[in-house]
Amino acid sequence: MTVPMTVSMTVPMTVPMTVPPSARTVRVEPCMGTVFSFDIRDPGDWTGAVADVVAWLHRVDRIFSTYRPDSDVSRLQRREIRLADADLLVAEVLDRCADLEIATGGHFSARRDGRIDPTGLVKGWAVEAASRRLRAHGAADHAVNGGGDVQLAGEPEPGREWTVGVADPHRPGRILATVRGRDLAVATSGTAERGAHVLDPFTGRPVTHLASATVTGPDLSTVDAYATAAFVLGRSALPWVDGLPGYAALLVDLDGRQHASAAWPG
Amino acid sequence: MRRALFAVSGTVVGLVLLLSFKTHPAAVSTPPAAIGTPQAGGGAAPSATPSPSSAPSSAGGSGGSGGSGGSSGSGAAKTITGEAAQTRYGPVQVQITVSGGTVTNVTAVDYPQTEPRDIQINSFAIPQLNQEATAAKSTNIDIVSGATYTSQGYIQSLQSALDRAGL
């Protein structure tokens, strides 16, 4: 099942960064405890479109944040309101969580200690929705990155695929593999940035048997949940992902060895 | 030259974490000699022992400790110094060099360097950030996927370097 991977990463240090004027619209926005990056490659002025998407993301944060006592999800957890009283987006996300819990055999779950907690899906779902909103504004070629979870639309320039670097969990700031594609989503679950924070839904204990799990596929909400499930599953995630058409996985173990599913596009 | 400078300072509004530029045409600051040279007056001292936190922070509230921005430059190249951004390890201040509309260098001019762990982090992470931004550009990496970073973690991420390259 383990596919040896060839990874090329040369590091010449002499090439200056060139910034073609107005070729990209880049916007960076702190939200949900992390940072969202927008990179629009269509020519034009996207200030208004990005402002709309950013405002929507902050609205999602106000509804879903478990760090805000007055969010709909916090009030649901305290049973102060019913689901029918919450914003309609809450039911939409909880429905997705339920579907994904089944699809992952329970290895992704939005329930913790008997309470609902969709935090593990909200960011990936929101990035995917933000990308759809940008498309609706007319931006066909763009990338949205929510704290390391990526949704790509179209292509970065005519005739070229997007190239996504997969962060090396053992060497901060470095890339261990690249993935190319159009209309691609890439999500990574791991301990490099925030420690052992992913809990095994079956044991309730932090998962520590992998350094990271990266999953690719068409839509980020699914890919995000699959990356979490793959991280929980460990090496046995590979045969599972092999059975999912359109999805691929790259696992990095604690020793830095890479294990890719058969369809990994690297 | 003025156009490039304006583009940088205009788009940086969204990048409140790291680069909040104020361009004062009259203000002239001397670029530091090298990374690793302590700032006079110990301005880089972190206020407390670094303690990694997993809780989301109010990211918008960070930044802006001292370090009024300034720009200096003569001839073709222009050096712009951002305001200091508060990170969990202490203040970080970044300087970029723009030459002919091209970002030619990104340098940390102020960063925590009192605690032993700070020195370990900075001798590794900050020079590398610059190298990786250059390397990513040369290998045409557009975007980076990794374990979810915090607002503070973003500052040292390769994604932030790629974002700056697009500013």
Short mmCIF file of C-alpha atoms in Angstrom, two decimals:
data_model
loop_
_atom_site.label_atom_id
_atom_site.label_comp_id
_atom_site.label_asym_id
_atom_site.label_seq_id
_atom_site.Cartn_x
_atom_site.Cartn_y
_atom_site.Cartn_z
CA MET A 1 0.00 0.00 0.00
CA THR A 2 2.88 2.32 0.63
CA VAL A 3 3.98 4.13 -2.46
CA PRO A 4 7.51 5.50 -2.39
CA MET A 5 7.39 9.11 -3.39
CA THR A 6 9.84 11.12 -5.33
CA VAL A 7 9.90 14.64 -4.05
CA SER A 8 11.87 17.30 -5.74
CA MET A 9 12.57 20.45 -3.80
CA THR A 10 15.62 22.33 -4.88
CA VAL A 11 16.29 25.54 -3.07
CA PRO A 12 18.16 28.05 -5.12
CA MET A 13 18.40 31.24 -3.13
CA THR A 14 19.35 33.70 -5.77
CA VAL A 15 16.11 34.21 -7.67
CA PRO A 16 14.42 37.43 -6.59
CA MET A 17 10.69 37.50 -6.07
CA THR A 18 9.09 39.28 -8.94
CA VAL A 19 5.74 40.93 -8.50
CA PRO A 20 3.96 41.52 -11.78
CA PRO A 21 1.83 44.62 -11.21
CA SER A 22 -1.91 43.89 -10.81
CA ALA A 23 -1.52 40.25 -11.85
CA ARG A 24 -2.79 39.09 -8.48
CA THR A 25 -5.25 40.37 -5.95
CA VAL A 26 -3.97 39.21 -2.57
CA ARG A 27 -5.87 39.80 0.64
CA VAL A 28 -5.10 38.45 4.09
CA GLU A 29 -7.71 38.42 6.83
CA PRO A 30 -7.46 37.16 10.42
CA CYS A 31 -10.62 35.24 11.34
CA MET A 32 -11.59 32.14 13.38
CA GLY A 33 -8.31 32.22 15.30
CA THR A 34 -6.29 31.81 12.14
CA VAL A 35 -5.57 33.71 8.94
CA PHE A 36 -7.40 33.47 5.62
CA SER A 37 -5.53 34.25 2.41
CA PHE A 38 -7.24 35.14 -0.84
CA ASP A 39 -5.35 35.07 -4.12
CA ILE A 40 -7.40 36.07 -7.17
CA ARG A 41 -5.74 35.70 -10.56
CA ASP A 42 -8.51 37.12 -12.74
CA PRO A 43 -7.66 40.64 -13.86
CA GLY A 44 -9.77 43.41 -12.43
CA ASP A 45 -10.67 45.11 -9.19
CA TRP A 46 -11.93 42.53 -6.69
CA THR A 47 -11.96 44.79 -3.65
CA GLY A 48 -15.73 44.67 -3.27
CA ALA A 49 -16.01 40.93 -3.89
CA VAL A 50 -13.33 40.11 -1.32
CA ALA A 51 -14.90 42.51 1.17
CA ASP A 52 -18.21 40.67 0.78
CA VAL A 53 -16.56 37.30 1.34
CA VAL A 54 -14.60 38.56 4.34
CA ALA A 55 -17.74 39.99 5.92
CA TRP A 56 -19.46 36.64 5.38
CA LEU A 57 -16.57 34.77 7.05
CA HIS A 58 -16.81 36.99 10.11
CA ARG A 59 -20.55 36.35 10.21
CA VAL A 60 -19.86 32.60 10.15
CA ASP A 61 -17.40 33.08 13.02
CA ARG A 62 -20.00 34.95 15.06
CA ILE A 63 -22.46 32.09 14.52
CA PHE A 64 -20.13 29.12 15.05
CA SER A 65 -17.31 30.19 17.35
CA THR A 66 -17.13 28.19 20.57
CA TYR A 67 -14.88 30.95 21.91
CA ARG A 68 -17.76 33.40 21.75
CA PRO A 69 -20.30 32.82 24.55
CA ASP A 70 -23.00 34.54 22.49
CA SER A 71 -22.55 32.49 19.31
CA ASP A 72 -25.43 30.31 18.17
CA VAL A 73 -23.31 27.18 18.67
CA SER A 74 -22.28 28.20 22.20
CA ARG A 75 -25.92 28.86 23.07
CA LEU A 76 -26.93 25.51 21.54
CA GLN A 77 -24.27 23.75 23.61
CA ARG A 78 -25.69 25.36 26.76
CA ARG A 79 -29.19 24.37 25.57
CA GLU A 80 -30.32 27.97 25.73
CA ILE A 81 -31.71 27.74 22.21
CA ARG A 82 -32.93 24.94 19.95
CA LEU A 83 -31.54 24.16 16.53
CA ALA A 84 -34.66 25.67 14.98
CA ASP A 85 -33.83 28.96 16.72
CA ALA A 86 -30.26 29.08 15.43
CA ASP A 87 -29.08 30.52 12.15
CA LEU A 88 -29.98 28.25 9.23
CA LEU A 89 -26.27 27.74 8.50
CA VAL A 90 -25.93 25.77 11.75
CA ALA A 91 -28.35 23.09 10.59
CA GLU A 92 -26.61 23.00 7.21
CA VAL A 93 -23.20 22.40 8.77
CA LEU A 94 -24.50 19.86 11.30
CA ASP A 95 -26.13 17.94 8.43
CA ARG A 96 -22.78 17.85 6.62
CA CYS A 97 -21.09 16.72 9.83
CA ALA A 98 -23.57 13.86 10.22
CA ASP A 99 -23.04 12.74 6.62
CA LEU A 100 -19.26 12.92 7.01
CA GLU A 101 -19.32 11.03 10.29
CA ILE A 102 -21.03 8.16 8.44
CA ALA A 103 -18.70 8.46 5.43
CA THR A 104 -15.64 8.22 7.68
CA GLY A 105 -16.91 5.34 9.77
CA GLY A 106 -17.08 7.65 12.76
CA HIS A 107 -13.43 8.72 12.58
CA PHE A 108 -14.56 12.28 11.98
CA SER A 109 -17.17 13.41 14.47
CA ALA A 110 -18.80 16.68 15.42
CA ARG A 111 -19.81 15.36 18.80
CA ARG A 112 -17.60 15.63 21.82
CA ASP A 113 -18.48 14.76 25.42
CA GLY A 114 -22.13 14.45 24.46
CA ARG A 115 -22.23 17.96 22.99
CA ILE A 116 -22.33 19.04 19.39
CA ASP A 117 -19.17 20.76 18.26
CA PRO A 118 -18.88 21.38 14.50
CA THR A 119 -15.61 23.32 14.96
CA GLY A 120 -13.67 20.61 13.11
CA LEU A 121 -15.61 21.21 9.91
CA VAL A 122 -16.56 24.89 10.02
CA LYS A 123 -13.32 26.30 8.68
CA GLY A 124 -12.99 23.94 5.71
CA TRP A 125 -16.67 24.31 4.92
CA ALA A 126 -16.36 28.11 5.15
CA VAL A 127 -13.32 28.20 2.84
CA GLU A 128 -15.19 26.14 0.25
CA ALA A 129 -18.23 28.41 0.55
CA ALA A 130 -16.00 31.51 0.34
CA SER A 131 -14.57 30.17 -2.91
CA ARG A 132 -18.10 29.64 -4.26
CA ARG A 133 -18.98 33.22 -3.31
CA LEU A 134 -15.91 34.50 -5.16
CA ARG A 135 -17.00 32.51 -8.21
CA ALA A 136 -20.47 34.04 -7.95
CA HIS A 137 -18.80 37.45 -8.00
CA GLY A 138 -17.11 36.45 -11.26
CA ALA A 139 -13.67 35.42 -10.05
CA ALA A 140 -13.12 32.13 -11.90
CA ASP A 141 -9.43 31.70 -11.09
CA HIS A 142 -8.55 32.02 -7.43
CA ALA A 143 -7.24 30.28 -4.33
CA VAL A 144 -8.53 30.55 -0.79
CA ASN A 145 -6.42 29.31 2.12
CA GLY A 146 -7.98 29.09 5.58
CA GLY A 147 -5.19 28.40 8.03
CA GLY A 148 -3.66 25.70 5.82
CA ASP A 149 -6.81 24.29 4.23
CA VAL A 150 -6.96 25.17 0.56
CA GLN A 151 -9.71 25.46 -2.05
CA LEU A 152 -8.61 26.20 -5.59
CA ALA A 153 -10.76 27.43 -8.47
CA GLY A 154 -9.76 27.47 -12.13
CA GLU A 155 -6.06 27.92 -12.74
CA PRO A 156 -3.39 30.41 -11.67
CA GLU A 157 -2.58 31.45 -15.22
CA PRO A 158 -3.80 30.23 -18.61
CA GLY A 159 -2.59 26.70 -19.27
CA ARG A 160 -0.98 26.13 -15.88
CA GLU A 161 -2.31 24.13 -12.95
CA TRP A 162 -2.17 25.37 -9.38
CA THR A 163 0.80 24.04 -7.44
CA VAL A 164 0.11 23.40 -3.77
CA GLY A 165 3.03 22.89 -1.42
CA VAL A 166 2.41 20.45 1.42
CA ALA A 167 4.08 21.76 4.57
CA ASP A 168 6.75 19.58 6.13
CA PRO A 169 5.46 18.86 9.66
CA HIS A 170 9.00 18.34 10.95
CA ARG A 171 10.66 21.41 9.41
CA PRO A 172 8.67 24.63 9.81
CA GLY A 173 8.54 26.76 6.68
CA ARG A 174 9.56 23.92 4.38
CA ILE A 175 7.70 21.95 1.75
CA LEU A 176 7.88 18.16 1.49
CA ALA A 177 5.69 17.55 -1.54
CA THR A 178 3.68 19.39 -4.13
CA VAL A 179 0.27 18.69 -5.63
CA ARG A 180 -0.92 20.13 -8.91
CA GLY A 181 -4.47 20.53 -10.09
CA ARG A 182 -7.40 22.65 -11.13
CA ASP A 183 -10.52 23.05 -9.00
CA LEU A 184 -8.77 21.12 -6.26
CA ALA A 185 -9.12 21.10 -2.48
CA VAL A 186 -6.27 20.19 -0.13
CA ALA A 187 -6.52 19.84 3.65
CA THR A 188 -3.94 18.80 6.21
CA SER A 189 -4.48 17.57 9.74
CA GLY A 190 -1.51 17.38 12.05
CA THR A 191 0.28 18.37 15.20
CA ALA A 192 2.89 20.76 13.77
CA GLU A 193 1.12 24.02 14.56
CA ARG A 194 -1.11 23.42 17.55
CA GLY A 195 0.14 20.20 19.14
CA ALA A 196 -1.88 17.03 19.67
CA HIS A 197 -5.31 18.60 19.40
CA VAL A 198 -7.13 15.99 17.29
CA LEU A 199 -9.02 13.55 19.49
CA ASP A 200 -9.86 10.00 18.50
CA PRO A 201 -13.69 9.96 18.66
CA PHE A 202 -13.64 6.37 19.90
CA THR A 203 -11.15 6.78 22.73
CA GLY A 204 -11.41 10.50 23.43
CA ARG A 205 -7.62 10.63 23.53
CA PRO A 206 -5.29 12.85 21.45
CA VAL A 207 -3.98 11.24 18.28
CA THR A 208 -0.19 11.06 18.23
CA HIS A 209 0.70 8.26 15.80
CA LEU A 210 1.21 10.49 12.73
CA ALA A 211 2.85 13.86 12.14
CA SER A 212 0.34 14.86 9.47
CA ALA A 213 -2.30 13.60 7.04
CA THR A 214 -3.05 15.49 3.84
CA VAL A 215 -6.06 14.69 1.66
CA THR A 216 -6.93 16.02 -1.80
CA GLY A 217 -10.27 16.01 -3.57
CA PRO A 218 -12.77 18.27 -5.28
CA ASP A 219 -14.44 19.99 -2.32
CA LEU A 220 -12.81 21.21 0.86
CA SER A 221 -15.59 20.44 3.35
CA THR A 222 -15.31 16.73 2.52
CA VAL A 223 -11.53 16.81 2.17
CA ASP A 224 -11.18 18.54 5.55
CA ALA A 225 -13.19 15.86 7.35
CA TYR A 226 -11.36 13.11 5.46
CA ALA A 227 -8.00 14.58 6.50
CA THR A 228 -9.09 14.51 10.13
CA ALA A 229 -10.33 10.93 9.76
CA ALA A 230 -7.12 9.88 7.98
CA PHE A 231 -5.07 11.41 10.80
CA VAL A 232 -7.09 9.42 13.35
CA LEU A 233 -6.92 6.22 11.29
CA GLY A 234 -3.16 6.36 10.73
CA ARG A 235 -1.66 3.99 8.18
CA SER A 236 -4.98 2.18 7.75
CA ALA A 237 -6.30 5.38 6.15
CA LEU A 238 -4.54 4.45 2.90
CA PRO A 239 -6.72 1.46 1.91
CA TRP A 240 -9.75 3.49 2.97
CA VAL A 241 -8.81 6.44 0.76
CA ASP A 242 -7.93 4.07 -2.10
CA GLY A 243 -11.60 3.14 -2.14
CA LEU A 244 -12.76 6.75 -2.51
CA PRO A 245 -12.78 7.82 -6.18
CA GLY A 246 -11.45 11.36 -6.62
CA TYR A 247 -9.63 11.49 -3.29
CA ALA A 248 -5.99 10.86 -2.40
CA ALA A 249 -3.93 11.01 0.78
CA LEU A 250 -0.35 11.59 1.88
CA LEU A 251 0.58 10.55 5.40
CA VAL A 252 3.76 11.63 7.18
CA ASP A 253 4.74 9.44 10.10
CA LEU A 254 6.64 10.46 13.21
CA ASP A 255 9.96 9.55 11.58
CA GLY A 256 9.24 11.73 8.57
CA ARG A 257 8.52 8.85 6.20
CA GLN A 258 5.84 9.52 3.61
CA HIS A 259 3.06 7.11 2.72
CA ALA A 260 0.83 7.98 -0.21
CA SER A 261 -2.43 6.48 -1.40
CA ALA A 262 -2.44 4.96 -4.89
CA ALA A 263 -4.08 8.03 -6.45
CA TRP A 264 -1.85 10.63 -4.79
CA PRO A 265 -1.11 13.13 -7.58
CA GLY A 266 2.29 14.33 -6.33
CA MET B 1 9.12 53.67 -7.77
CA ARG B 2 6.35 55.59 -6.15
CA ARG B 3 3.84 53.25 -7.75
CA ALA B 4 5.47 50.18 -6.27
CA LEU B 5 5.65 51.75 -2.87
CA PHE B 6 2.01 52.71 -3.02
CA ALA B 7 0.99 49.21 -4.04
CA VAL B 8 2.76 47.79 -1.04
CA SER B 9 1.35 50.17 1.47
CA GLY B 10 -2.13 49.94 0.00
CA THR B 11 -2.58 46.19 0.10
CA VAL B 12 -0.88 45.85 3.42
CA VAL B 13 -3.96 47.19 5.17
CA GLY B 14 -5.33 43.65 5.30
CA LEU B 15 -2.11 42.26 6.64
CA VAL B 16 -2.50 43.77 10.06
CA LEU B 17 -0.61 40.94 11.68
CA LEU B 18 2.69 41.68 10.18
CA LEU B 19 3.09 44.67 8.00
CA SER B 20 1.22 47.79 8.86
CA PHE B 21 3.12 50.38 6.98
CA LYS B 22 3.13 54.07 7.46
CA THR B 23 5.17 55.73 4.85
CA HIS B 24 6.58 58.98 6.01
CA PRO B 25 8.49 60.48 3.12
CA ALA B 26 10.46 62.66 5.48
CA ALA B 27 11.38 59.93 7.92
CA VAL B 28 14.62 58.20 7.18
CA SER B 29 15.62 55.10 9.08
CA THR B 30 18.93 53.40 8.86
CA PRO B 31 18.65 49.79 7.83
CA PRO B 32 20.20 47.45 10.41
CA ALA B 33 23.53 45.93 9.63
CA ALA B 34 22.45 42.31 9.78
CA ILE B 35 20.08 39.85 11.31
CA GLY B 36 21.27 39.00 14.77
CA THR B 37 22.44 42.48 15.64
CA PRO B 38 20.59 43.40 18.82
CA GLN B 39 18.53 46.53 18.60
CA ALA B 40 19.70 49.39 20.76
CA GLY B 41 17.83 49.67 24.02
CA GLY B 42 16.77 46.04 24.04
CA GLY B 43 13.55 46.82 22.31
CA ALA B 44 13.13 43.22 21.29
CA ALA B 45 12.63 41.83 24.77
CA PRO B 46 9.48 39.76 25.04
CA SER B 47 7.26 40.69 27.92
CA ALA B 48 6.97 37.17 29.27
CA THR B 49 8.23 33.64 28.92
CA PRO B 50 6.94 32.29 25.63
CA SER B 51 3.96 30.06 26.14
CA PRO B 52 2.43 28.43 23.10
CA SER B 53 -1.29 28.84 23.17
CA SER B 54 -3.86 26.92 21.23
CA ALA B 55 -6.65 29.36 21.84
CA PRO B 56 -7.54 31.68 19.01
CA SER B 57 -6.40 35.14 19.72
CA SER B 58 -7.94 38.41 18.88
CA ALA B 59 -5.63 38.72 15.96
CA GLY B 60 -6.84 42.11 14.93
CA GLY B 61 -5.65 43.54 18.18
CA SER B 62 -2.06 42.55 17.68
CA GLY B 63 0.66 44.67 16.34
CA GLY B 64 1.70 48.21 16.65
CA SER B 65 4.05 48.23 19.62
CA GLY B 66 6.34 51.12 19.07
CA GLY B 67 8.19 50.92 15.83
CA SER B 68 6.63 53.72 13.89
CA GLY B 69 7.16 52.75 10.32
CA GLY B 70 9.44 54.58 8.07
CA SER B 71 10.92 54.32 4.65
CA SER B 72 14.30 55.03 3.40
CA GLY B 73 16.02 54.57 0.17
CA SER B 74 17.91 56.18 -2.55
CA GLY B 75 18.22 55.45 -6.20
CA ALA B 76 16.46 52.35 -7.44
CA ALA B 77 15.94 50.33 -4.27
CA LYS B 78 13.56 51.39 -1.50
CA THR B 79 13.48 49.90 1.96
CA ILE B 80 10.23 49.89 3.87
CA THR B 81 10.02 49.05 7.55
CA GLY B 82 6.75 47.72 8.94
CA GLU B 83 5.43 48.31 12.41
CA ALA B 84 6.27 45.74 15.04
CA ALA B 85 3.73 42.94 15.28
CA GLN B 86 3.14 41.20 18.61
CA THR B 87 3.67 37.46 18.39
CA ARG B 88 3.53 34.89 21.12
CA TYR B 89 7.30 35.06 21.32
CA GLY B 90 7.50 38.84 21.39
CA PRO B 91 7.53 41.64 18.85
CA VAL B 92 8.55 40.95 15.28
CA GLN B 93 9.31 43.72 12.84
CA VAL B 94 9.91 43.14 9.18
CA GLN B 95 11.61 45.19 6.52
CA ILE B 96 11.19 44.66 2.81
CA THR B 97 13.20 46.01 -0.04
CA VAL B 98 11.42 46.98 -3.22
CA SER B 99 13.40 47.58 -6.35
CA GLY B 100 11.74 48.47 -9.61
CA GLY B 101 8.40 47.07 -8.48
CA THR B 102 10.02 43.84 -7.31
CA VAL B 103 10.32 42.68 -3.74
CA THR B 104 13.98 41.75 -3.58
CA ASN B 105 14.37 41.01 0.11
CA VAL B 106 12.39 40.41 3.28
CA THR B 107 14.29 40.82 6.53
CA ALA B 108 13.31 40.63 10.17
CA VAL B 109 14.82 43.70 11.79
CA ASP B 110 13.40 43.12 15.26
CA TYR B 111 12.51 39.84 16.89
CA PRO B 112 12.70 38.23 20.33
CA GLN B 113 16.24 37.27 21.24
CA THR B 114 16.53 37.19 25.00
CA GLU B 115 15.27 33.75 25.97
CA PRO B 116 17.38 30.77 24.84
CA ARG B 117 14.32 29.40 23.07
CA ASP B 118 13.90 32.69 21.25
CA ILE B 119 17.38 32.47 19.90
CA GLN B 120 16.75 28.91 18.76
CA ILE B 121 13.51 29.89 17.05
CA ASN B 122 14.84 32.96 15.37
CA SER B 123 18.16 31.69 14.20
CA PHE B 124 16.15 29.07 12.38
CA ALA B 125 12.77 30.40 11.47
CA ILE B 126 13.26 33.99 10.47
CA PRO B 127 16.16 33.74 8.05
CA GLN B 128 14.49 30.68 6.59
CA LEU B 129 11.25 32.52 5.98
CA ASN B 130 13.07 34.70 3.52
CA GLN B 131 14.80 31.76 1.89
CA GLU B 132 11.58 29.84 1.54
CA ALA B 133 9.74 32.74 0.01
CA THR B 134 12.41 32.86 -2.63
CA ALA B 135 12.50 29.10 -3.07
CA ALA B 136 8.74 28.85 -3.37
CA LYS B 137 8.76 31.49 -6.04
CA SER B 138 11.44 29.72 -7.99
CA THR B 139 9.54 26.45 -7.91
CA ASN B 140 6.22 28.11 -8.70
CA ILE B 141 4.41 27.08 -5.55
CA ASP B 142 1.17 29.04 -5.41
CA ILE B 143 -0.19 28.12 -2.01
CA VAL B 144 0.61 25.94 1.00
CA SER B 145 -1.45 23.34 2.86
CA GLY B 146 -0.47 22.36 6.37
CA ALA B 147 -1.77 21.77 9.86
CA THR B 148 -3.94 24.68 10.92
CA TYR B 149 -1.79 27.56 12.06
CA THR B 150 -2.80 30.10 14.64
CA SER B 151 -2.76 33.79 13.85
CA GLN B 152 0.71 33.93 15.36
CA GLY B 153 1.86 30.84 13.53
CA TYR B 154 0.84 32.43 10.26
CA ILE B 155 3.53 35.04 10.67
CA GLN B 156 6.28 32.45 10.36
CA SER B 157 4.47 30.39 7.72
CA LEU B 158 5.50 30.01 4.15
CA GLN B 159 1.97 31.03 3.20
CA SER B 160 2.58 34.46 4.70
CA ALA B 161 5.74 34.77 2.62
CA LEU B 162 3.80 33.86 -0.51
CA ASP B 163 1.13 36.39 0.38
CA ARG B 164 3.76 39.09 0.79
CA ALA B 165 5.19 38.22 -2.59
CA GLY B 166 1.80 39.04 -4.05
CA LEU B 167 1.42 42.34 -2.27
#
